[in-house]
Structures are given as structure tokens and as C-alpha cells.
Coordinates of C-alpha atoms and ligand atoms in Angstrom, one line a residue:
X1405 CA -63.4 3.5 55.1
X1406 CA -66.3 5.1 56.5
X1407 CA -68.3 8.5 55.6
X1408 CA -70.6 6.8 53.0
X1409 CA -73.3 4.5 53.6
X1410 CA -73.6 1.0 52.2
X1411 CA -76.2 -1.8 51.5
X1412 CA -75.1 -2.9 54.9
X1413 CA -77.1 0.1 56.2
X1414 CA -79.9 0.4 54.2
X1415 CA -82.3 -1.6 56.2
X1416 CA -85.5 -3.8 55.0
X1417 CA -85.8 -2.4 51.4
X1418 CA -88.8 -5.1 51.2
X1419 CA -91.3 -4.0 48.9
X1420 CA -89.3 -0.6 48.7
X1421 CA -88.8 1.0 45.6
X1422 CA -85.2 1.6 45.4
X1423 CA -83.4 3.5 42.0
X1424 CA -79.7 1.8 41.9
X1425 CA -78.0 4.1 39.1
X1426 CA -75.4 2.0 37.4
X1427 CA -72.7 2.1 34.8
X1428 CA -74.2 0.4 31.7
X1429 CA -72.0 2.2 28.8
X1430 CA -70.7 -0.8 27.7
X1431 CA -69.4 -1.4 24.3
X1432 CA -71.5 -2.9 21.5
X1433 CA -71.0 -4.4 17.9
X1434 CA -74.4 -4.7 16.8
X1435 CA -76.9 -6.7 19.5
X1436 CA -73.5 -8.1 21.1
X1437 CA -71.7 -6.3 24.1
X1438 CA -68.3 -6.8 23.4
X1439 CA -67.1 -5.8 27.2
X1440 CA -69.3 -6.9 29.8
X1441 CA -67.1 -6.2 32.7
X1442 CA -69.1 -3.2 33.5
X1443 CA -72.7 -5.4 34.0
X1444 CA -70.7 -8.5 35.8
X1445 CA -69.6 -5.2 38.1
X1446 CA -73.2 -3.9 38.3
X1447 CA -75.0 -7.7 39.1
X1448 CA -74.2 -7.8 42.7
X1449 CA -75.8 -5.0 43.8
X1450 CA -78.6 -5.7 41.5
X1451 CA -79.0 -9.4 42.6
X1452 CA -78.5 -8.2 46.4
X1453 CA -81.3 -5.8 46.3
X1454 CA -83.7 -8.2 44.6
X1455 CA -83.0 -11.1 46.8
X1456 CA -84.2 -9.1 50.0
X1457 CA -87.4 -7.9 48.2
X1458 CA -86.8 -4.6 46.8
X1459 CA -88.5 -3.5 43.7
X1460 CA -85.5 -2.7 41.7
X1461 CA -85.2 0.8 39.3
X1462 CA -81.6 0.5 37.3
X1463 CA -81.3 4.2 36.1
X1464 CA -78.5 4.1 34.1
X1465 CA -77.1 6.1 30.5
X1466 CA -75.8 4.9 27.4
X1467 CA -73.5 6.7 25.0
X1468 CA -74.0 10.5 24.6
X1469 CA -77.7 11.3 22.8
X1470 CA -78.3 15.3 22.9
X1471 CA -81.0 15.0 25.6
X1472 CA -83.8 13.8 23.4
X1473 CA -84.7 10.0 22.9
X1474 CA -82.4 8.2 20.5
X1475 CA -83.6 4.9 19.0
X1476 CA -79.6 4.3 18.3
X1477 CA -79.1 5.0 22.5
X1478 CA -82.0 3.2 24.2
X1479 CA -81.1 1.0 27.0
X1480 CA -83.6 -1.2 25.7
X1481 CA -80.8 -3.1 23.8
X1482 CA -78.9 -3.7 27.1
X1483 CA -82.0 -5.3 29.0
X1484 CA -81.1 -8.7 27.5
X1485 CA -77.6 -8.8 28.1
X1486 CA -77.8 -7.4 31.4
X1487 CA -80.3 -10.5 32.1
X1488 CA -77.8 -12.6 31.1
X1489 CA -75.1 -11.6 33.6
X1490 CA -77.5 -11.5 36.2
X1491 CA -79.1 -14.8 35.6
X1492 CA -83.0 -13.4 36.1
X1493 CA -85.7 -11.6 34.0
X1494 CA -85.0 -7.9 33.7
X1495 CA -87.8 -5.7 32.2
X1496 CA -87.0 -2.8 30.4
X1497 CA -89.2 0.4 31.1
X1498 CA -89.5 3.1 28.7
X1499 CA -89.8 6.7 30.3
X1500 CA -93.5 7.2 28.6
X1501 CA -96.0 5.8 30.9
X1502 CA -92.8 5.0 33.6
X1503 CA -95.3 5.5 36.7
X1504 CA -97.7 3.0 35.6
X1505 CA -95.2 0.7 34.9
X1506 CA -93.6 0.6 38.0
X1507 CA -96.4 0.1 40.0
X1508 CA -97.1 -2.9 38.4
X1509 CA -93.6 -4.2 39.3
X1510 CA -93.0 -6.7 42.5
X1511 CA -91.4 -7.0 45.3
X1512 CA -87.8 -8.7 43.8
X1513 CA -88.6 -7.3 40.3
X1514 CA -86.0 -5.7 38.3
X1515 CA -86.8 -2.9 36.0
X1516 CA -84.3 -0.8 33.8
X1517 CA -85.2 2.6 33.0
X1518 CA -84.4 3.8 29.7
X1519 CA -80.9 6.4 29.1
X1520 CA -81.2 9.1 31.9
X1521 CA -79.4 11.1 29.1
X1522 CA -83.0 11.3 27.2
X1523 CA -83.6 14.5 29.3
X1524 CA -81.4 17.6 28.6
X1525 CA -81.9 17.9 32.4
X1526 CA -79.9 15.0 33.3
X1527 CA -76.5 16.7 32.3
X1528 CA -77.6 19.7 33.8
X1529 CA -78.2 17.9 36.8
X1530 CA -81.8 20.4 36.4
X1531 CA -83.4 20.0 40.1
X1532 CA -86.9 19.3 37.8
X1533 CA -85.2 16.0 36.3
X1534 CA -83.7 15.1 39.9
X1535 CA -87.6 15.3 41.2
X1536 CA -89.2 13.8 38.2
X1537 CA -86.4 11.0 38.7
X1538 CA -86.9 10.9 42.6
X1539 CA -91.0 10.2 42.1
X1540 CA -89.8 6.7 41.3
X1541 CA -88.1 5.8 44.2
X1542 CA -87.9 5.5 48.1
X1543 CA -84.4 4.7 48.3
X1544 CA -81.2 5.8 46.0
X1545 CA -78.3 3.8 45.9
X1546 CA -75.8 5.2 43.5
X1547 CA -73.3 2.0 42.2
X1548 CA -71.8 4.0 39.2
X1549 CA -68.1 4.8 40.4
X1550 CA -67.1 4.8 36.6
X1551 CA -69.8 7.7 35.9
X1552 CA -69.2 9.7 39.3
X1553 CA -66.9 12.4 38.0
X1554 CA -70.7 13.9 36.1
X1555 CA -72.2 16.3 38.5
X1556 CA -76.0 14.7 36.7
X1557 CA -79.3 14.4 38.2
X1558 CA -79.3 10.5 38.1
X1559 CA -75.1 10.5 39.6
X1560 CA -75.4 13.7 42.1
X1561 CA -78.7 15.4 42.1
X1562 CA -80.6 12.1 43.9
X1563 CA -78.3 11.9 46.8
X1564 CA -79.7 15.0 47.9
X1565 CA -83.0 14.3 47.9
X1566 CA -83.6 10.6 48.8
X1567 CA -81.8 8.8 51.4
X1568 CA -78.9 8.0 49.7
X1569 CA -76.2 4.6 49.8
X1570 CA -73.2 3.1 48.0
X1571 CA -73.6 0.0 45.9
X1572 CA -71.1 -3.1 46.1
X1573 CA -69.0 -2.3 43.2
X1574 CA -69.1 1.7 44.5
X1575 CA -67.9 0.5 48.1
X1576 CA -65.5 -1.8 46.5
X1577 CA -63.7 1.0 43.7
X1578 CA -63.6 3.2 47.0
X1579 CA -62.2 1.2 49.6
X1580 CA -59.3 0.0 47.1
X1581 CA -58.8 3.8 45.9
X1582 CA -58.1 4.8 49.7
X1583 CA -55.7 1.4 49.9
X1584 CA -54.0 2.9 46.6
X1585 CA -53.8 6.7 47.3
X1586 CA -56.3 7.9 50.2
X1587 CA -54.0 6.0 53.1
X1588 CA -51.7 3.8 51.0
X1589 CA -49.0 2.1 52.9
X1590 CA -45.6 3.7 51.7
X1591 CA -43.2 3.5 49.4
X1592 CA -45.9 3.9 47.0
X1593 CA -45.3 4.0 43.1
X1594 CA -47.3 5.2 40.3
X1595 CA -46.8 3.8 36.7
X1596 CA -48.4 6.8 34.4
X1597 CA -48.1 6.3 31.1
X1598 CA -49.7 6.8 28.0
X1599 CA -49.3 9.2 24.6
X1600 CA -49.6 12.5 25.7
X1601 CA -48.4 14.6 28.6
X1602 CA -51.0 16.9 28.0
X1603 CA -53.4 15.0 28.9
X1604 CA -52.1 14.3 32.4
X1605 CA -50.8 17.4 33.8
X1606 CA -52.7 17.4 36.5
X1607 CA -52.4 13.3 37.3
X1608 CA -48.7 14.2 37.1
X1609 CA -48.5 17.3 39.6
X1610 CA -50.8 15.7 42.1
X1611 CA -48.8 12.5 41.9
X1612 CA -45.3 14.0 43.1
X1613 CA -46.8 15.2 45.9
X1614 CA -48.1 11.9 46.8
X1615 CA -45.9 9.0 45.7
X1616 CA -42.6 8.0 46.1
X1617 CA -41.8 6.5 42.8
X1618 CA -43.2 7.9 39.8
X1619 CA -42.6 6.2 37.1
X1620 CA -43.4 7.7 33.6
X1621 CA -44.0 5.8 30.2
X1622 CA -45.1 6.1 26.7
X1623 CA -44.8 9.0 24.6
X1624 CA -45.2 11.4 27.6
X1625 CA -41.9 10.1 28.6
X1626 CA -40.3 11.5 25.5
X1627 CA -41.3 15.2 26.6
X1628 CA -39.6 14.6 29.8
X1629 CA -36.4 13.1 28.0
X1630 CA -36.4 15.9 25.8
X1631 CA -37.1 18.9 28.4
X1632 CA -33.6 17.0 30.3
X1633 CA -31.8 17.8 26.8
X1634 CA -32.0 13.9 25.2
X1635 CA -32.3 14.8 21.2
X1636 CA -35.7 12.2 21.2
X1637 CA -35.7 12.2 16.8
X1638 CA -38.8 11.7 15.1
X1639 CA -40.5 10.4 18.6
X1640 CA -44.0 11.7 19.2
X1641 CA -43.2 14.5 21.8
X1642 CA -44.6 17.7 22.8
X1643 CA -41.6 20.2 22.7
X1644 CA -44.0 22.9 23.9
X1645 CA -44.5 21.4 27.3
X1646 CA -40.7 21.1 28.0
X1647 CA -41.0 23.7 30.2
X1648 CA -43.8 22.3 32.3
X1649 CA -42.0 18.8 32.4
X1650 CA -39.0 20.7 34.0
X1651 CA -41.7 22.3 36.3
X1652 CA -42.9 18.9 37.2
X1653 CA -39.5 17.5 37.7
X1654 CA -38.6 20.1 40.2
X1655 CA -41.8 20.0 41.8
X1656 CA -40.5 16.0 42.9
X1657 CA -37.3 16.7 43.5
X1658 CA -38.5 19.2 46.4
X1659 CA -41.4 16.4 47.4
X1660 CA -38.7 13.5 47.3
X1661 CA -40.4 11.8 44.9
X1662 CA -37.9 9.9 42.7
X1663 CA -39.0 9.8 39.2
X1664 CA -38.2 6.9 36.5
X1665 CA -37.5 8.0 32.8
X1666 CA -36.3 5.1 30.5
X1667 CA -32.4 4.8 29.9
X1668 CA -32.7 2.5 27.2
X1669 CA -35.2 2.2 24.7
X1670 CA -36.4 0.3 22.0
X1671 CA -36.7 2.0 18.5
X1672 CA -37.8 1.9 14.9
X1673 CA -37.6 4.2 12.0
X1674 CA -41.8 3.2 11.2
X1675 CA -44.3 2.9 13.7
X1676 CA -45.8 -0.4 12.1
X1677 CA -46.1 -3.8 13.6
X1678 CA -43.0 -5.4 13.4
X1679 CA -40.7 -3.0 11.8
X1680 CA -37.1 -3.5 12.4
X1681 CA -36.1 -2.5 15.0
X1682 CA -33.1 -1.1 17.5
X1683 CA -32.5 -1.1 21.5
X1684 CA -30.1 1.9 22.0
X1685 CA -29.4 4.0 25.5
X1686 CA -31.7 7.2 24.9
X1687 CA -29.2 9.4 23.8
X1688 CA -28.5 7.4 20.8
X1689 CA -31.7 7.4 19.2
X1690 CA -31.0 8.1 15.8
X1691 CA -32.6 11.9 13.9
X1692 CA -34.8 9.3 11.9
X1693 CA -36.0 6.8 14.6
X1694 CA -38.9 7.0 16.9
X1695 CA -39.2 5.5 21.0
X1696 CA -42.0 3.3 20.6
X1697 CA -41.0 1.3 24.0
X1698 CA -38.9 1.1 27.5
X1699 CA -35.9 -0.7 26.9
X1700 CA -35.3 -4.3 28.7
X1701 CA -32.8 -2.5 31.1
X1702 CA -35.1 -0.1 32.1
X1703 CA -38.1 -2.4 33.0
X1704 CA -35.5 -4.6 34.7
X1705 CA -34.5 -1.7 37.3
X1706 CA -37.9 -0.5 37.2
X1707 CA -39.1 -3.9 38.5
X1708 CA -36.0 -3.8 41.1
X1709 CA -38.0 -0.5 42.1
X1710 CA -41.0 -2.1 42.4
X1711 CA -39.5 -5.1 44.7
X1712 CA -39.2 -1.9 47.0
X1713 CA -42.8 -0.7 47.0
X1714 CA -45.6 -1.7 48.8
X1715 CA -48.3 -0.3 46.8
X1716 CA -49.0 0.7 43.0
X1717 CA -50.8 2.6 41.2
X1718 CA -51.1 2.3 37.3
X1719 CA -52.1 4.1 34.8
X1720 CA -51.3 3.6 31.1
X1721 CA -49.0 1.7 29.2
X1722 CA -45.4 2.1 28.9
X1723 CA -44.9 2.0 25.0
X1724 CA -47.3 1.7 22.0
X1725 CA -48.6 -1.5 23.3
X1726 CA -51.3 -2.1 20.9
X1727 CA -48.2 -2.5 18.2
X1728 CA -46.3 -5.8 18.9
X1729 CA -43.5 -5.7 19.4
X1730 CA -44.0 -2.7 21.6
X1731 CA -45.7 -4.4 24.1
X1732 CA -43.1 -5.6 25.9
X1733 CA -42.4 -3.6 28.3
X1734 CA -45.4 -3.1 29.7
X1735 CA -46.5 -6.5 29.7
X1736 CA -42.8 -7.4 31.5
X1737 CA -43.8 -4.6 34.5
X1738 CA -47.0 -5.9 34.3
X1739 CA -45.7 -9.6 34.9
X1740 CA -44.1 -8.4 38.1
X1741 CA -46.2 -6.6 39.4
X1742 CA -48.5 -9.1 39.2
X1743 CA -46.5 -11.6 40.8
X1744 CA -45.5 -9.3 44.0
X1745 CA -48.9 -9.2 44.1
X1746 CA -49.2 -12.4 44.2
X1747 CA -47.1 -13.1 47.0
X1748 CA -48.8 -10.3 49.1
X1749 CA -46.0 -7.3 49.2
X1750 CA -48.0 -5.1 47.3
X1751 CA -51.2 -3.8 46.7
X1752 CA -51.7 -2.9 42.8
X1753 CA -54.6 -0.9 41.8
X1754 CA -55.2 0.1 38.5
X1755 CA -57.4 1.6 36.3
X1756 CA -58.3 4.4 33.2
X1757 CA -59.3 3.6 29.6
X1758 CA -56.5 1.7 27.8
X1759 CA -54.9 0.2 30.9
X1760 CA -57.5 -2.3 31.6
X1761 CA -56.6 -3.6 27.7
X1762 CA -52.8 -3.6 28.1
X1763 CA -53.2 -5.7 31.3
X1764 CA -55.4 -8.2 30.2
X1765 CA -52.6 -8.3 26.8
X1766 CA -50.4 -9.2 29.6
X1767 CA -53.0 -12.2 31.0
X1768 CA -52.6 -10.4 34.4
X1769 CA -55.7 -7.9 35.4
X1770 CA -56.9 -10.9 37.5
X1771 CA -53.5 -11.1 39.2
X1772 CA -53.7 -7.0 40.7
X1773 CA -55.2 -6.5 43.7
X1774 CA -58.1 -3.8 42.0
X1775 CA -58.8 -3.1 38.5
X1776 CA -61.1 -0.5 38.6
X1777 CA -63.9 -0.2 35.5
X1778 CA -63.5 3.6 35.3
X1779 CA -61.8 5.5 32.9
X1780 CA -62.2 9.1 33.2
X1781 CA -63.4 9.3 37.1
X1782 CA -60.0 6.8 37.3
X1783 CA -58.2 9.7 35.9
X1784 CA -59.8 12.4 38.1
X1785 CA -59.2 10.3 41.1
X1786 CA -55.6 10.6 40.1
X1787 CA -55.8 14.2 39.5
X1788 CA -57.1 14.3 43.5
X1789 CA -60.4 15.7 42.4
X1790 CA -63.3 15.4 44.2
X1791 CA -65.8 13.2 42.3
X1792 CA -69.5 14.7 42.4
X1793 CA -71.1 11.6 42.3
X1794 CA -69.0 10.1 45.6
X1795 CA -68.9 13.6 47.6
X1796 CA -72.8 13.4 47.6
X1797 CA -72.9 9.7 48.9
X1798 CA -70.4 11.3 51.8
X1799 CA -72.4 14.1 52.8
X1800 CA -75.1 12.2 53.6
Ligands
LIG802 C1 -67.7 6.2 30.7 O1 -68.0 5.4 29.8 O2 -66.5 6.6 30.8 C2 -68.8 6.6 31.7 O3 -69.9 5.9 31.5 C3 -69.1 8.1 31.6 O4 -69.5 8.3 30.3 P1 -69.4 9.8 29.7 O5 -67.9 10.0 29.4 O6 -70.2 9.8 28.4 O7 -69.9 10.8 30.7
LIG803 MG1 -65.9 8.6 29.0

């Protein structure tokens, strides 16, 4: 894929001072990051950089302060673990006196600014901030896929005023995103799942236009059952978008898109771990039960579908997977996805908040071809967005 540049062009950065904005919201209990995926994603560019002699600025925000220092956000408690993953001294720089210490950093030195998000400016993406941000550096190399869907100084405003590249684990999200949905070989299938329809509309409308299976899980896939006239019981379902599922259905039908809704399900009268429980066809789900999964014949065909596809695209679970026994069916799809994966007839991509959990559940992230770290820019990818963050890396 080409229209952004990489480290590949960024020529001798020796001695350069280069700001590499990365994802560093990771999750914390206490002094302990309980998710580290998104530093082990940031190292390589870090460690690159370093090892040809750049001076190193990691601009980076943490949780969501009101644009005023924080004690409870400072990056400060990231600077240790970040060393860790990277396996070299990191120092953390506060942004009072920032200049000074800079200049006393050399050439392979790694330094990590405190939150970006300590300036109201930053969310504003306020041109002041981008300059007072751009004093720092020579170079901008903008690594954060995960945060690119904020139009912020540190994730837009820089590209426009320092010669701008893609970090490793930027390249890498976007050269799998254009395998999964930019230029994907067809059939291609989407797995979308998750609570709420509501919540992707637009992932849904964009998707019928572009895939050739869409396959729908969760509790979204009750509003759909219900909008076709299936009496869904107690089921969490939003009767008022009924209408809009119809839209959605018709909207495929005229793009040839086929869509998957579960035939049998899997259903109990408490939403509890291990409650008893019933596998009926979906028009026998009882006035008092809830769908809490897709039924085993359902996931069966759905796999058959999948034997079909060349490439996936997942988002979501397909039942309350967090609940056992309703993880089954996602962790079965998973499985064979996984596998076809495996034997190199498809290319599975997935990504977006609770789908990274459901496939490591299922002992399989390592087994797609991408997992991406991102969960809302995941989602606004799906929604066929343009992400600031990436569309100022391609304008350069
Ligand atoms: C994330 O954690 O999803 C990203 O780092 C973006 O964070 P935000 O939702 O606070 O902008
Ligand atoms: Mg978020």
C-alpha cells in the first residue's frame, strides 16, 4: 500500500530529534498494566528509531484528564513498564522545563513526554499546542493507529507541520486493514456482533455495500430477528430500530450481500453463569426466555460459509460471551476461523474493544492473520470513515 511514508523513508534520523506519538492508554490496577499489548505494539518503532541514533520524544496520552495536569493521569507511571517491554532505559520528561530536558538527551535516548491531554489544546487540535509540540522535534512519526480516529494536535495537527511518517505498528494496522476491506480478495465476510445495534448502524450500512457475507451476532441479532417477525421474548432487543434493521436488510439484498441471522439458539430464562438452559429453533423461544447465544446449528453453517470466504472481518462476539456457557459460539467460529487461517485460505482481521478478549477466550488471536489494538478507530474503519490521524500521514 503506498500514499503514506514509512521508517523506510525517513532517512538518517542520527542525532535527529524525532516525536513518535504512540498509543500508551493501556489498562492499569495500581502500578501494574494489566494489558501490555498496546507497549509490545509501540516497542518496535521505538527500538528502530533508537538503534539508528535518533533522540527519541514518545508523545503519547493517558486516560481522559480535562486538559490540566492530573497526578492520577501522568505518563510518568507508564515510563517503567514501557522500559520493560522495550528492554532499555526510558526517561520520563515532565512538560515544565521540557526544552531543557531534551537537549540534554543523546543520540539513541529515549524520552517520554508526559499526557499530551495536559493541554486543553490537544483535543482541540489548537495550532498553539501543534507549534509548542512541534518545537521538540525535527521529525514526526505518528505510530498511534488505535488513537487516529482524534483529529488532536499530537494525532493530526503535527503531520502538518513537520515532515511527517508511519510507525511499524501504524504501517502494519494499515496494510492488513487494506487486505481486510480496502482491496480484500472476495468472497469476503464480516462477523459483527455485539449488544446493541445502535451502536453499529453505520458499521452495518457500510458493510452491505462491501461484503459478501454478513454475518450478525449478539443481541443486535435479536433486533433483526424481531424486525423479520420472530417473537425474540424477554431477549435484549431494540424494537425501536426494527424499522432500520428492515432498511438494512434491503439495503443487502439490492448489494447481494447475503446476511446470516441465527436459526437456532441457545436460551435461558436468567442471564447468570450457568443457568439452565434450552437450544430451540428461533421461533420457539419461549415469552420468558432470553437468546444469550447462536445455536450449534447455526455456527456449524456459519463455519460451512466461512470454508467459502477468502477473507474476514470480525467484530464482536456472537453471544454474551463473558457468561459461560454463552461462549460457545463464538469461540467455535472463532476455532475455524482460526484454523482456515491456518491453512492459508483466508485472511482474518479483527479488531474493536471486546473482540480482542473473546478471541484470546477462544486461545486463538495468535492464530488470525491481524488483530488490530484499536477499538474505536477499528470501529470507524468499519464504518468507512476517514481517520484524521491516517489521512494526514497520506497527504503528505
Ligand atoms: C483508546 O484507548 O481507545 C484510544 O487510546 C483513544 O482514547 P480516547 O477514546 O480517550 O480518545
Ligand atoms: Mg476509547
Amino acid at each position: 500500500m503506498t500514499g503514506f511514508k514509512t521508517l523506510d523513508d525517513i532517512g538518517d534520523v542520527h542525532g535527529k530529534r524525532v516525536l513518535v506519538r504512540e498509543d500508551l492508554n493501556v489498562p492499569m490496577d495500581g502500578a501494574r498494566v494489566t494489558d501490555d499489548t498496546r507497549l509490545r505494539a509501540a516497542a518496535p518503532t521505538i527500538a528502530e528509531l533508537s538503534d539508528k541514533g535518533a533522540i527519541v520524544l514518545v508523545l503519547a496520552h493517558f486516560g481522559r484528564p480535562k486538559g490540566e495536569p492530573e497526578p492520577e493521569f501522568s505518563l510518568a507511571q507508564v515510563t517503567q513498564p514501557l522500559g520493560q517491554v522495550l528492554g532499555r532505559e526510558v526517561r520520563f520528561v515532565d512538560w515544565e522545563g521540557v526544552e531543557d530536558a531534551v537537549a540534554t538527551l543523546q543520540p539513541g535516548d529515549i524520552g517520554l513526554i508526559e499526557n499530551t491531554r495536559f493541554f486543553a489544546g490537544e483535543e482541540k487540535n489548537d495550532p498553539a499546542v501543534v507549534e509548542r509540540f512541534a518545537r521538540l522535534g525535527d521529525l514526526y512519526v505518528n505510530d498511534a493507529f488505535s488513537a487516529a480516529h482524534r483529529a488532536h494536535a499530537s494525532t493530526e495537527g503535527l503531520a502538518h507541520v513537520l515532515p511527517a511518517y508511519a510507525g511499524r505498528s501504524m504501517q502494519i494496522e494499515l496494510e492488513a486493514l487494506e487486505k481486510a476491506l480496502g482491496k480484500p480478495e472476495h468472497p469476503v465476510a464480516a462477523v459483527v456482533g455485539g449488544a446493541k445495534v445502535s451502536t453499529k448502524l453505520d458499521v452495518l450500512k457500510h458493510l452491505v455495500e462491501k461484503v459478501d457475507h454478513l454475518i450478525i451476532g449478539g443481541g443486535m441479532a435479536n433486533t433483526f430477528l424481531a424486525a423479520r417477525g420472530v417473537d425474540v421474548g424477554k431477549s435484549l432487543c431494540e424494537h425501536d430500530l426494527t424499522a432500520t434493521a428492515l432498511e438494512i436488510l434491503d439495503a443487502a439484498d439490492r448489494a447481494n450481500c447475503i446476511v446470516h441471522l441465527p436459526y437456532d439458539v441457545v436460551v435461558a430464562k436468567e442471564f447468570r453463569a450457568n443457568p439452565p438452559t434450552r437450544t430451540v429453533n428461533v421461533h420457539e423461544v419461549a415469552a420468558d426466555e432470553m437468546i444469550l447465544d447462536v445455536g450449534p446449528a447455526a455456527v456449524e453453517a456459519l463455519g460451512d460459509a466461512l470454508k467459502t470466504c477468502k477473507t474476514l472481518v470480525w467484530n464482536g462476539p456472537l453471544g454474551a460471551f463473558e457468561t459461560p456457557p454463552f461462549d460457545v459460539a463464538t469461540v467455535s467460529l472463532a476455532k475455524t476461523a482460526a484454523a482456515l487461517t491456518k491453512s492459508g485460505s483466508l485472511v482474518s482481521v479483527a479488531g474493536g474493544g471486546d473482540t480482542v478478549a473473546a478471541l484470546n477466550q477462544a486461545g486463538v488471536a495468535d492464530d488470525f492473520s491481524f488483530v488490530s489494538t484499536a477499538g474505536g478507530a477499528f470501529l470507524e474503519w468499519m464504518e468507512g470513515k476517514e481517520l484524521p490521524g491516517v489521512a494526514a500521514l497520506m497527504r503528505q
